[in-house]
PDB file of C-alpha atoms in Angstrom:
ATOM      1  CA  UNK A   1     -11.897  -3.331  22.893  1.00 77.00           C
ATOM      2  CA  UNK A   2      -9.503  -4.261  19.902  1.00 82.00           C
ATOM      3  CA  UNK A   3      -5.908  -4.056  21.516  1.00 84.00           C
ATOM      4  CA  UNK A   4      -3.505  -1.410  19.823  1.00 85.00           C
ATOM      5  CA  UNK A   5      -1.255  -4.149  19.048  1.00 85.00           C
ATOM      6  CA  UNK A   6      -2.885  -6.515  16.733  1.00 87.00           C
ATOM      7  CA  UNK A   7      -3.607  -3.409  14.742  1.00 90.00           C
ATOM      8  CA  UNK A   8       0.576  -3.406  14.638  1.00 90.00           C
ATOM      9  CA  UNK A   9       1.084  -6.459  14.141  1.00 89.00           C
ATOM     10  CA  UNK A  10      -2.038  -6.847  11.093  1.00 92.00           C
ATOM     11  CA  UNK A  11       0.416  -4.179   9.561  1.00 93.00           C
ATOM     12  CA  UNK A  12       4.021  -5.427  10.298  1.00 92.00           C
ATOM     13  CA  UNK A  13       1.948  -8.537   8.590  1.00 92.00           C
ATOM     14  CA  UNK A  14       1.369  -7.241   5.605  1.00 93.00           C
ATOM     15  CA  UNK A  15       4.249  -4.815   5.397  1.00 93.00           C
ATOM     16  CA  UNK A  16       6.634  -7.886   6.055  1.00 92.00           C
ATOM     17  CA  UNK A  17       4.542  -9.805   2.772  1.00 93.00           C
ATOM     18  CA  UNK A  18       4.898  -6.372   0.548  1.00 93.00           C
ATOM     19  CA  UNK A  19       8.882  -6.202   1.109  1.00 92.00           C
ATOM     20  CA  UNK A  20       8.337  -9.879   0.187  1.00 90.00           C
ATOM     21  CA  UNK A  21       6.710  -9.161  -2.898  1.00 90.00           C
ATOM     22  CA  UNK A  22       9.352  -6.425  -4.119  1.00 90.00           C
ATOM     23  CA  UNK A  23      12.503  -9.133  -3.077  1.00 88.00           C
ATOM     24  CA  UNK A  24      11.295 -12.151  -4.616  1.00 87.00           C
ATOM     25  CA  UNK A  25       8.989 -11.435  -7.781  1.00 85.00           C
ATOM     26  CA  UNK A  26      10.276 -10.729 -11.470  1.00 83.00           C
ATOM     27  CA  UNK A  27       7.277  -9.228 -12.630  1.00 84.00           C
ATOM     28  CA  UNK A  28       7.493  -5.299 -12.563  1.00 86.00           C
ATOM     29  CA  UNK A  29       3.375  -5.061 -12.321  1.00 88.00           C
ATOM     30  CA  UNK A  30       3.136  -6.667  -9.276  1.00 89.00           C
ATOM     31  CA  UNK A  31       6.409  -5.755  -7.344  1.00 91.00           C
ATOM     32  CA  UNK A  32       4.348  -2.073  -7.691  1.00 91.00           C
ATOM     33  CA  UNK A  33       1.389  -4.147  -6.403  1.00 92.00           C
ATOM     34  CA  UNK A  34       4.158  -5.321  -3.764  1.00 94.00           C
ATOM     35  CA  UNK A  35       4.879  -1.127  -2.784  1.00 94.00           C
ATOM     36  CA  UNK A  36       1.199  -0.356  -2.833  1.00 92.00           C
ATOM     37  CA  UNK A  37       0.085  -3.213   0.412  1.00 93.00           C
ATOM     38  CA  UNK A  38       3.901  -1.726   1.939  1.00 94.00           C
ATOM     39  CA  UNK A  39       1.833   1.954   1.838  1.00 94.00           C
ATOM     40  CA  UNK A  40      -1.371   0.360   3.053  1.00 93.00           C
ATOM     41  CA  UNK A  41       0.176  -0.894   6.258  1.00 94.00           C
ATOM     42  CA  UNK A  42       1.980   2.285   6.867  1.00 94.00           C
ATOM     43  CA  UNK A  43      -1.375   3.766   6.560  1.00 94.00           C
ATOM     44  CA  UNK A  44      -3.118   1.137   9.021  1.00 94.00           C
ATOM     45  CA  UNK A  45      -0.545   2.559  11.629  1.00 92.00           C
ATOM     46  CA  UNK A  46      -0.697   5.720  11.359  1.00 93.00           C
ATOM     47  CA  UNK A  47      -4.697   5.638  11.717  1.00 92.00           C
ATOM     48  CA  UNK A  48      -4.973   2.803  14.638  1.00 91.00           C
ATOM     49  CA  UNK A  49      -2.162   5.855  16.705  1.00 89.00           C
ATOM     50  CA  UNK A  50      -4.635   8.561  15.521  1.00 88.00           C
ATOM     51  CA  UNK A  51      -7.575   6.664  16.928  1.00 88.00           C
ATOM     52  CA  UNK A  52      -5.889   5.391  20.151  1.00 86.00           C
ATOM     53  CA  UNK A  53      -3.563   8.549  21.312  1.00 84.00           C
ATOM     54  CA  UNK A  54      -7.618  10.709  19.418  1.00 84.00           C
ATOM     55  CA  UNK A  55      -5.733  13.125  17.371  1.00 82.00           C
ATOM     56  CA  UNK A  56      -6.347  13.627  14.132  1.00 85.00           C
ATOM     57  CA  UNK A  57      -2.728  14.374  12.644  1.00 86.00           C
ATOM     58  CA  UNK A  58      -2.357  10.241  11.907  1.00 87.00           C
ATOM     59  CA  UNK A  59      -5.628  10.695   9.914  1.00 89.00           C
ATOM     60  CA  UNK A  60      -3.873  13.904   7.408  1.00 91.00           C
ATOM     61  CA  UNK A  61      -1.227  11.735   7.285  1.00 92.00           C
ATOM     62  CA  UNK A  62      -2.757   8.524   6.524  1.00 92.00           C
ATOM     63  CA  UNK A  63      -4.319  10.950   3.044  1.00 92.00           C
ATOM     64  CA  UNK A  64      -1.283  12.373   2.585  1.00 93.00           C
ATOM     65  CA  UNK A  65       0.197   8.673   1.851  1.00 93.00           C
ATOM     66  CA  UNK A  66      -2.328   8.172   0.232  1.00 92.00           C
ATOM     67  CA  UNK A  67      -2.645  10.999  -2.699  1.00 92.00           C
ATOM     68  CA  UNK A  68       1.470  10.284  -2.574  1.00 92.00           C
ATOM     69  CA  UNK A  69       0.634   6.431  -3.144  1.00 91.00           C
ATOM     70  CA  UNK A  70      -1.531   7.425  -6.577  1.00 91.00           C
ATOM     71  CA  UNK A  71       0.831   9.515  -8.312  1.00 92.00           C
ATOM     72  CA  UNK A  72       3.973   7.107  -7.349  1.00 92.00           C
ATOM     73  CA  UNK A  73       1.842   4.359  -8.840  1.00 91.00           C
ATOM     74  CA  UNK A  74       0.479   6.331 -12.364  1.00 90.00           C
ATOM     75  CA  UNK A  75       4.662   7.512 -12.482  1.00 91.00           C
ATOM     76  CA  UNK A  76       5.298   4.213 -12.211  1.00 90.00           C
ATOM     77  CA  UNK A  77       3.152   2.721 -14.424  1.00 89.00           C
ATOM     78  CA  UNK A  78       4.264   5.726 -17.077  1.00 88.00           C
ATOM     79  CA  UNK A  79       7.094   4.468 -16.625  1.00 87.00           C
ATOM     80  CA  UNK A  80       6.809   0.439 -17.258  1.00 86.00           C
ATOM     81  CA  UNK A  81       4.726   1.640 -20.359  1.00 85.00           C
ATOM     82  CA  UNK A  82       7.403   3.626 -21.829  1.00 85.00           C
ATOM     83  CA  UNK A  83       9.655   0.902 -20.794  1.00 84.00           C
ATOM     84  CA  UNK A  84       7.604  -2.372 -22.403  1.00 82.00           C
ATOM     85  CA  UNK A  85       7.312  -0.246 -25.283  1.00 82.00           C
ATOM     86  CA  UNK A  86      10.707   0.282 -25.912  1.00 80.00           C
ATOM     87  CA  UNK A  87      11.988  -3.163 -24.776  1.00 76.00           C
ATOM     88  CA  UNK A  88       9.112  -5.301 -24.522  1.00 74.00           C
ATOM     89  CA  UNK A  89      10.475  -6.931 -20.724  1.00 74.00           C
ATOM     90  CA  UNK A  90       7.759  -6.410 -17.992  1.00 73.00           C
ATOM     91  CA  UNK A  91      10.772  -9.078 -16.120  1.00 77.00           C
ATOM     92  CA  UNK A  92      12.638  -7.238 -13.344  1.00 77.00           C
ATOM     93  CA  UNK A  93      16.233  -8.756 -13.862  1.00 76.00           C
ATOM     94  CA  UNK A  94      16.002  -8.192 -17.589  1.00 77.00           C
ATOM     95  CA  UNK A  95      16.075  -4.548 -17.278  1.00 77.00           C
ATOM     96  CA  UNK A  96      20.188  -4.777 -16.827  1.00 76.00           C
ATOM     97  CA  UNK A  97      21.113  -0.609 -19.134  1.00 76.00           C
ATOM     98  CA  UNK A  98      22.719   0.839 -16.519  1.00 77.00           C
ATOM     99  CA  UNK A  99      24.171  -2.070 -15.527  1.00 75.00           C
ATOM    100  CA  UNK A 100      27.547  -1.367 -17.607  1.00 65.00           C
TER     101      UNK A 100
ATOM    102  CA  UNK B   1     -17.835  -9.301  18.972  1.00 82.00           C
ATOM    103  CA  UNK B   2     -15.489  -6.046  17.466  1.00 84.00           C
ATOM    104  CA  UNK B   3     -12.386  -8.482  17.801  1.00 88.00           C
ATOM    105  CA  UNK B   4     -14.220 -11.442  15.862  1.00 92.00           C
ATOM    106  CA  UNK B   5     -15.219  -8.736  13.202  1.00 91.00           C
ATOM    107  CA  UNK B   6     -11.065  -7.375  13.137  1.00 92.00           C
ATOM    108  CA  UNK B   7      -9.585 -11.186  12.972  1.00 93.00           C
ATOM    109  CA  UNK B   8     -11.969 -11.827   9.971  1.00 94.00           C
ATOM    110  CA  UNK B   9     -10.175  -8.435   7.847  1.00 93.00           C
ATOM    111  CA  UNK B  10      -7.500  -9.155   8.863  1.00 93.00           C
ATOM    112  CA  UNK B  11      -7.249 -12.600   7.984  1.00 94.00           C
ATOM    113  CA  UNK B  12      -9.359 -12.265   4.791  1.00 93.00           C
ATOM    114  CA  UNK B  13      -6.527  -9.103   4.245  1.00 93.00           C
ATOM    115  CA  UNK B  14      -3.521 -10.762   5.324  1.00 94.00           C
ATOM    116  CA  UNK B  15      -4.848 -13.749   2.800  1.00 95.00           C
ATOM    117  CA  UNK B  16      -4.934 -11.781  -0.142  1.00 94.00           C
ATOM    118  CA  UNK B  17      -2.047 -10.348   0.235  1.00 94.00           C
ATOM    119  CA  UNK B  18      -0.584 -13.478   0.495  1.00 93.00           C
ATOM    120  CA  UNK B  19      -1.994 -14.056  -2.479  1.00 93.00           C
ATOM    121  CA  UNK B  20      -0.953 -11.015  -4.432  1.00 91.00           C
ATOM    122  CA  UNK B  21       2.941 -11.725  -4.005  1.00 90.00           C
ATOM    123  CA  UNK B  22       2.596 -15.799  -4.819  1.00 89.00           C
ATOM    124  CA  UNK B  23      -0.532 -15.763  -7.646  1.00 87.00           C
ATOM    125  CA  UNK B  24       1.161 -16.404 -10.473  1.00 84.00           C
ATOM    126  CA  UNK B  25      -1.344 -14.366 -12.980  1.00 85.00           C
ATOM    127  CA  UNK B  26      -1.478 -10.463 -12.889  1.00 86.00           C
ATOM    128  CA  UNK B  27      -4.963 -10.055 -13.098  1.00 88.00           C
ATOM    129  CA  UNK B  28      -5.471 -12.912 -10.269  1.00 90.00           C
ATOM    130  CA  UNK B  29      -2.974 -10.393  -8.470  1.00 90.00           C
ATOM    131  CA  UNK B  30      -4.870  -7.327  -9.338  1.00 91.00           C
ATOM    132  CA  UNK B  31      -8.033  -9.215  -7.728  1.00 92.00           C
ATOM    133  CA  UNK B  32      -6.383  -9.572  -4.995  1.00 93.00           C
ATOM    134  CA  UNK B  33      -4.639  -6.596  -3.671  1.00 93.00           C
ATOM    135  CA  UNK B  34      -8.109  -5.119  -5.076  1.00 93.00           C
ATOM    136  CA  UNK B  35      -9.370  -7.948  -2.070  1.00 93.00           C
ATOM    137  CA  UNK B  36      -6.803  -6.792  -0.057  1.00 94.00           C
ATOM    138  CA  UNK B  37      -7.929  -3.293  -0.218  1.00 94.00           C
ATOM    139  CA  UNK B  38     -11.824  -3.804   1.111  1.00 93.00           C
ATOM    140  CA  UNK B  39     -10.300  -5.105   3.927  1.00 93.00           C
ATOM    141  CA  UNK B  40      -7.867  -2.976   4.712  1.00 94.00           C
ATOM    142  CA  UNK B  41     -10.770   0.374   4.319  1.00 94.00           C
ATOM    143  CA  UNK B  42     -13.408  -2.463   6.376  1.00 94.00           C
ATOM    144  CA  UNK B  43     -10.319  -2.089   9.432  1.00 93.00           C
ATOM    145  CA  UNK B  44     -10.525   1.541   8.849  1.00 92.00           C
ATOM    146  CA  UNK B  45     -14.469   2.010   9.784  1.00 91.00           C
ATOM    147  CA  UNK B  46     -13.104  -0.503  12.937  1.00 90.00           C
ATOM    148  CA  UNK B  47     -10.826   1.998  14.004  1.00 88.00           C
ATOM    149  CA  UNK B  48     -13.903   5.146  13.810  1.00 86.00           C
ATOM    150  CA  UNK B  49     -12.680   6.416  10.582  1.00 87.00           C
ATOM    151  CA  UNK B  50     -14.864   6.331   7.734  1.00 88.00           C
ATOM    152  CA  UNK B  51     -13.987   8.934   5.692  1.00 90.00           C
ATOM    153  CA  UNK B  52     -10.760   7.738   5.371  1.00 90.00           C
ATOM    154  CA  UNK B  53     -12.561   4.152   4.930  1.00 92.00           C
ATOM    155  CA  UNK B  54     -14.598   5.605   1.680  1.00 92.00           C
ATOM    156  CA  UNK B  55     -10.978   7.232   0.265  1.00 91.00           C
ATOM    157  CA  UNK B  56      -9.509   3.731   0.376  1.00 91.00           C
ATOM    158  CA  UNK B  57     -12.169   2.750  -1.635  1.00 93.00           C
ATOM    159  CA  UNK B  58     -12.788   5.821  -4.044  1.00 92.00           C
ATOM    160  CA  UNK B  59      -8.684   5.780  -3.899  1.00 89.00           C
ATOM    161  CA  UNK B  60      -7.300   2.859  -4.283  1.00 89.00           C
ATOM    162  CA  UNK B  61     -10.286  -0.055  -5.211  1.00 90.00           C
ATOM    163  CA  UNK B  62     -11.268   2.623  -7.939  1.00 89.00           C
ATOM    164  CA  UNK B  63      -8.197   4.787  -9.199  1.00 89.00           C
ATOM    165  CA  UNK B  64      -4.827   2.739  -8.402  1.00 89.00           C
ATOM    166  CA  UNK B  65      -6.439  -0.814  -8.888  1.00 90.00           C
ATOM    167  CA  UNK B  66      -8.109   0.249 -12.324  1.00 90.00           C
ATOM    168  CA  UNK B  67      -4.654   1.689 -13.518  1.00 89.00           C
ATOM    169  CA  UNK B  68      -3.440  -1.221 -12.913  1.00 89.00           C
ATOM    170  CA  UNK B  69      -5.678  -3.438 -14.853  1.00 90.00           C
ATOM    171  CA  UNK B  70      -5.710  -1.388 -17.331  1.00 88.00           C
ATOM    172  CA  UNK B  71      -1.407  -1.625 -17.751  1.00 87.00           C
ATOM    173  CA  UNK B  72      -2.238  -5.300 -17.571  1.00 86.00           C
ATOM    174  CA  UNK B  73      -4.349  -5.150 -19.786  1.00 86.00           C
ATOM    175  CA  UNK B  74      -2.036  -2.730 -22.627  1.00 83.00           C
ATOM    176  CA  UNK B  75       0.916  -5.345 -21.705  1.00 79.00           C
ATOM    177  CA  UNK B  76       1.982  -8.703 -23.578  1.00 67.00           C
ATOM    178  CA  UNK B  77       1.792 -10.154 -20.265  1.00 65.00           C
ATOM    179  CA  UNK B  78       0.925 -13.952 -20.857  1.00 64.00           C
ATOM    180  CA  UNK B  79       5.153 -15.542 -21.969  1.00 58.00           C
ATOM    181  CA  UNK B  80       6.336 -12.965 -18.901  1.00 53.00           C
ATOM    182  CA  UNK B  81       4.174 -15.489 -16.496  1.00 56.00           C
ATOM    183  CA  UNK B  82       6.015 -18.382 -16.870  1.00 61.00           C
ATOM    184  CA  UNK B  83       8.353 -18.062 -13.878  1.00 66.00           C
ATOM    185  CA  UNK B  84       7.518 -15.901 -10.724  1.00 69.00           C
ATOM    186  CA  UNK B  85      10.407 -15.232  -9.144  1.00 73.00           C
ATOM    187  CA  UNK B  86      14.335 -13.807  -9.167  1.00 72.00           C
ATOM    188  CA  UNK B  87      16.245 -17.081  -9.799  1.00 70.00           C
ATOM    189  CA  UNK B  88      18.812 -17.204  -7.913  1.00 69.00           C
ATOM    190  CA  UNK B  89      19.946 -15.889  -4.936  1.00 70.00           C
ATOM    191  CA  UNK B  90      16.974 -16.429  -3.142  1.00 77.00           C
ATOM    192  CA  UNK B  91      18.673 -17.591   0.088  1.00 83.00           C
ATOM    193  CA  UNK B  92      19.727 -13.922   1.497  1.00 84.00           C
ATOM    194  CA  UNK B  93      16.830 -12.921   0.363  1.00 84.00           C
ATOM    195  CA  UNK B  94      14.839 -15.582   2.949  1.00 86.00           C
ATOM    196  CA  UNK B  95      17.251 -14.176   5.339  1.00 89.00           C
ATOM    197  CA  UNK B  96      17.182 -10.248   5.260  1.00 88.00           C
ATOM    198  CA  UNK B  97      12.963 -11.283   5.859  1.00 88.00           C
ATOM    199  CA  UNK B  98      13.783 -13.373   8.974  1.00 91.00           C
ATOM    200  CA  UNK B  99      15.964 -10.290   9.777  1.00 91.00           C
ATOM    201  CA  UNK B 100      13.246  -8.164   9.555  1.00 89.00           C
ATOM    202  CA  UNK B 101      10.526 -10.014  11.182  1.00 90.00           C
ATOM    203  CA  UNK B 102      12.708 -10.289  14.087  1.00 91.00           C
ATOM    204  CA  UNK B 103      13.747  -6.254  13.742  1.00 90.00           C
ATOM    205  CA  UNK B 104       9.841  -5.924  13.921  1.00 87.00           C
ATOM    206  CA  UNK B 105       8.900  -8.163  16.851  1.00 87.00           C
ATOM    207  CA  UNK B 106      11.475  -7.089  19.288  1.00 88.00           C
ATOM    208  CA  UNK B 107      10.165  -3.572  18.604  1.00 86.00           C
ATOM    209  CA  UNK B 108       6.708  -4.267  19.230  1.00 83.00           C
ATOM    210  CA  UNK B 109       8.038  -6.156  21.905  1.00 83.00           C
ATOM    211  CA  UNK B 110      10.196  -4.138  23.538  1.00 83.00           C
ATOM    212  CA  UNK B 111       7.422  -1.445  23.000  1.00 79.00           C
ATOM    213  CA  UNK B 112       6.018   0.387  26.532  1.00 75.00           C
ATOM    214  CA  UNK B 113       2.426   1.258  23.997  1.00 71.00           C
ATOM    215  CA  UNK B 114       1.068  -1.581  23.576  1.00 70.00           C
ATOM    216  CA  UNK B 115      -0.842  -0.857  26.728  1.00 70.00           C
ATOM    217  CA  UNK B 116      -2.291   1.742  25.405  1.00 70.00           C
ATOM    218  CA  UNK B 117      -5.812   2.530  25.574  1.00 72.00           C
ATOM    219  CA  UNK B 118      -8.022   5.342  23.908  1.00 71.00           C
ATOM    220  CA  UNK B 119      -8.136   7.672  27.107  1.00 66.00           C
ATOM    221  CA  UNK B 120     -11.468   9.235  26.400  1.00 68.00           C
ATOM    222  CA  UNK B 121     -12.977   9.413  22.218  1.00 67.00           C
ATOM    223  CA  UNK B 122     -13.066  12.647  21.569  1.00 68.00           C
ATOM    224  CA  UNK B 123     -13.414  12.788  17.863  1.00 67.00           C
ATOM    225  CA  UNK B 124     -14.960  11.395  16.207  1.00 64.00           C
ATOM    226  CA  UNK B 125     -12.956  11.070  12.838  1.00 56.00           C
ATOM    227  CA  UNK B 126     -16.218  13.370  10.264  1.00 76.00           C
ATOM    228  CA  UNK B 127     -14.544  14.724   7.486  1.00 83.00           C
ATOM    229  CA  UNK B 128     -15.680  18.133   9.236  1.00 85.00           C
ATOM    230  CA  UNK B 129     -13.428  18.455  12.208  1.00 84.00           C
ATOM    231  CA  UNK B 130     -10.519  16.509   9.119  1.00 87.00           C
ATOM    232  CA  UNK B 131     -10.895  19.469   7.184  1.00 87.00           C
ATOM    233  CA  UNK B 132     -10.869  22.254   9.094  1.00 87.00           C
ATOM    234  CA  UNK B 133      -6.614  20.006  10.128  1.00 86.00           C
ATOM    235  CA  UNK B 134      -6.079  19.844   6.374  1.00 87.00           C
ATOM    236  CA  UNK B 135      -7.236  23.379   5.553  1.00 90.00           C
ATOM    237  CA  UNK B 136      -5.658  25.012   8.690  1.00 91.00           C
ATOM    238  CA  UNK B 137      -2.467  23.460  10.942  1.00 89.00           C
ATOM    239  CA  UNK B 138      -1.634  21.800   7.687  1.00 91.00           C
ATOM    240  CA  UNK B 139      -2.578  23.763   4.184  1.00 93.00           C
ATOM    241  CA  UNK B 140       1.246  24.371   3.117  1.00 93.00           C
ATOM    242  CA  UNK B 141       1.355  20.167   3.056  1.00 92.00           C
ATOM    243  CA  UNK B 142      -1.889  20.423   1.056  1.00 92.00           C
ATOM    244  CA  UNK B 143      -0.555  22.906  -1.308  1.00 93.00           C
ATOM    245  CA  UNK B 144       2.870  21.189  -1.763  1.00 94.00           C
ATOM    246  CA  UNK B 145       0.593  17.262  -2.870  1.00 93.00           C
ATOM    247  CA  UNK B 146      -1.589  19.407  -4.723  1.00 93.00           C
ATOM    248  CA  UNK B 147       1.208  20.269  -6.728  1.00 94.00           C
ATOM    249  CA  UNK B 148       2.933  16.793  -6.598  1.00 94.00           C
ATOM    250  CA  UNK B 149      -0.392  15.526  -8.385  1.00 92.00           C
ATOM    251  CA  UNK B 150       0.205  17.709 -11.029  1.00 94.00           C
ATOM    252  CA  UNK B 151       3.233  16.505 -11.863  1.00 93.00           C
ATOM    253  CA  UNK B 152       2.695  12.633 -11.683  1.00 92.00           C
ATOM    254  CA  UNK B 153       0.219  14.065 -14.150  1.00 91.00           C
ATOM    255  CA  UNK B 154       2.150  15.987 -16.697  1.00 92.00           C
ATOM    256  CA  UNK B 155       5.180  13.271 -15.888  1.00 90.00           C
ATOM    257  CA  UNK B 156       2.548  10.543 -16.687  1.00 88.00           C
ATOM    258  CA  UNK B 157       1.502  11.693 -19.040  1.00 88.00           C
ATOM    259  CA  UNK B 158       4.339  12.781 -20.968  1.00 88.00           C
ATOM    260  CA  UNK B 159       6.714   9.165 -21.114  1.00 84.00           C
ATOM    261  CA  UNK B 160       2.775   8.111 -21.928  1.00 78.00           C
ATOM    262  CA  UNK B 161       2.661   9.508 -25.523  1.00 79.00           C
ATOM    263  CA  UNK B 162       5.283   7.906 -28.326  1.00 73.00           C
ATOM    264  CA  UNK B 163       8.294  10.274 -28.804  1.00 68.00           C
ATOM    265  CA  UNK B 164       8.851  13.062 -31.651  1.00 61.00           C
ATOM    266  CA  UNK B 165      11.243  12.230 -33.445  1.00 57.00           C
TER     267      UNK B 165
END
């Protein structure tokens, strides 16, 4: 029997690694991958609580999170392709058009 | 036995997650992310939700990762891999991350959820039960999510299209 805290610790570790990726990396693609990591860690939490409370709603919410993550990836990569076509940059710190 | 499997999956997941944020080549990061998704799917199996594990493999490993690899292939990443991290300001990022770690650890250690045990296994996480919950109690969110997917599809097509002058 695995205690609930192990799952929460794993999810927190993945969240923090993903957060570090979002904050430190320059490449937008890797920032997007880190966001996927963060969403996955949230999913681990939802499913863990769903199992430990014996309530299916956590799993249903995890399904919703997965669909939203897929939609987010599709739109973000579409924006990235359009951006690369116009400006040919993939580094997050070089996109300063709206800085004024 | 279960704990050993959990530890194997968790260590693999964390190692591949560190690989995602630290590797130089975006293709290697994507492969590492794929490994991480597989480990998370295995952890869903340990949590008795095989349907979510299957959806995780189909949706993330199958769809999202192919999308990522496709975009990496389309874009010319080669010249962008000179410096990995944002220049300057790393000190504040480290401070923010340490504060985040501290907050999460404080919340986890203070909560009384840690001692919670599974009282009685009432549901086995089958597709039928999930389907019933999804189509009775959560019918409206389900439809809203499908509309969001449609909007995302149209948005991705519109943004991917060449501009009409």
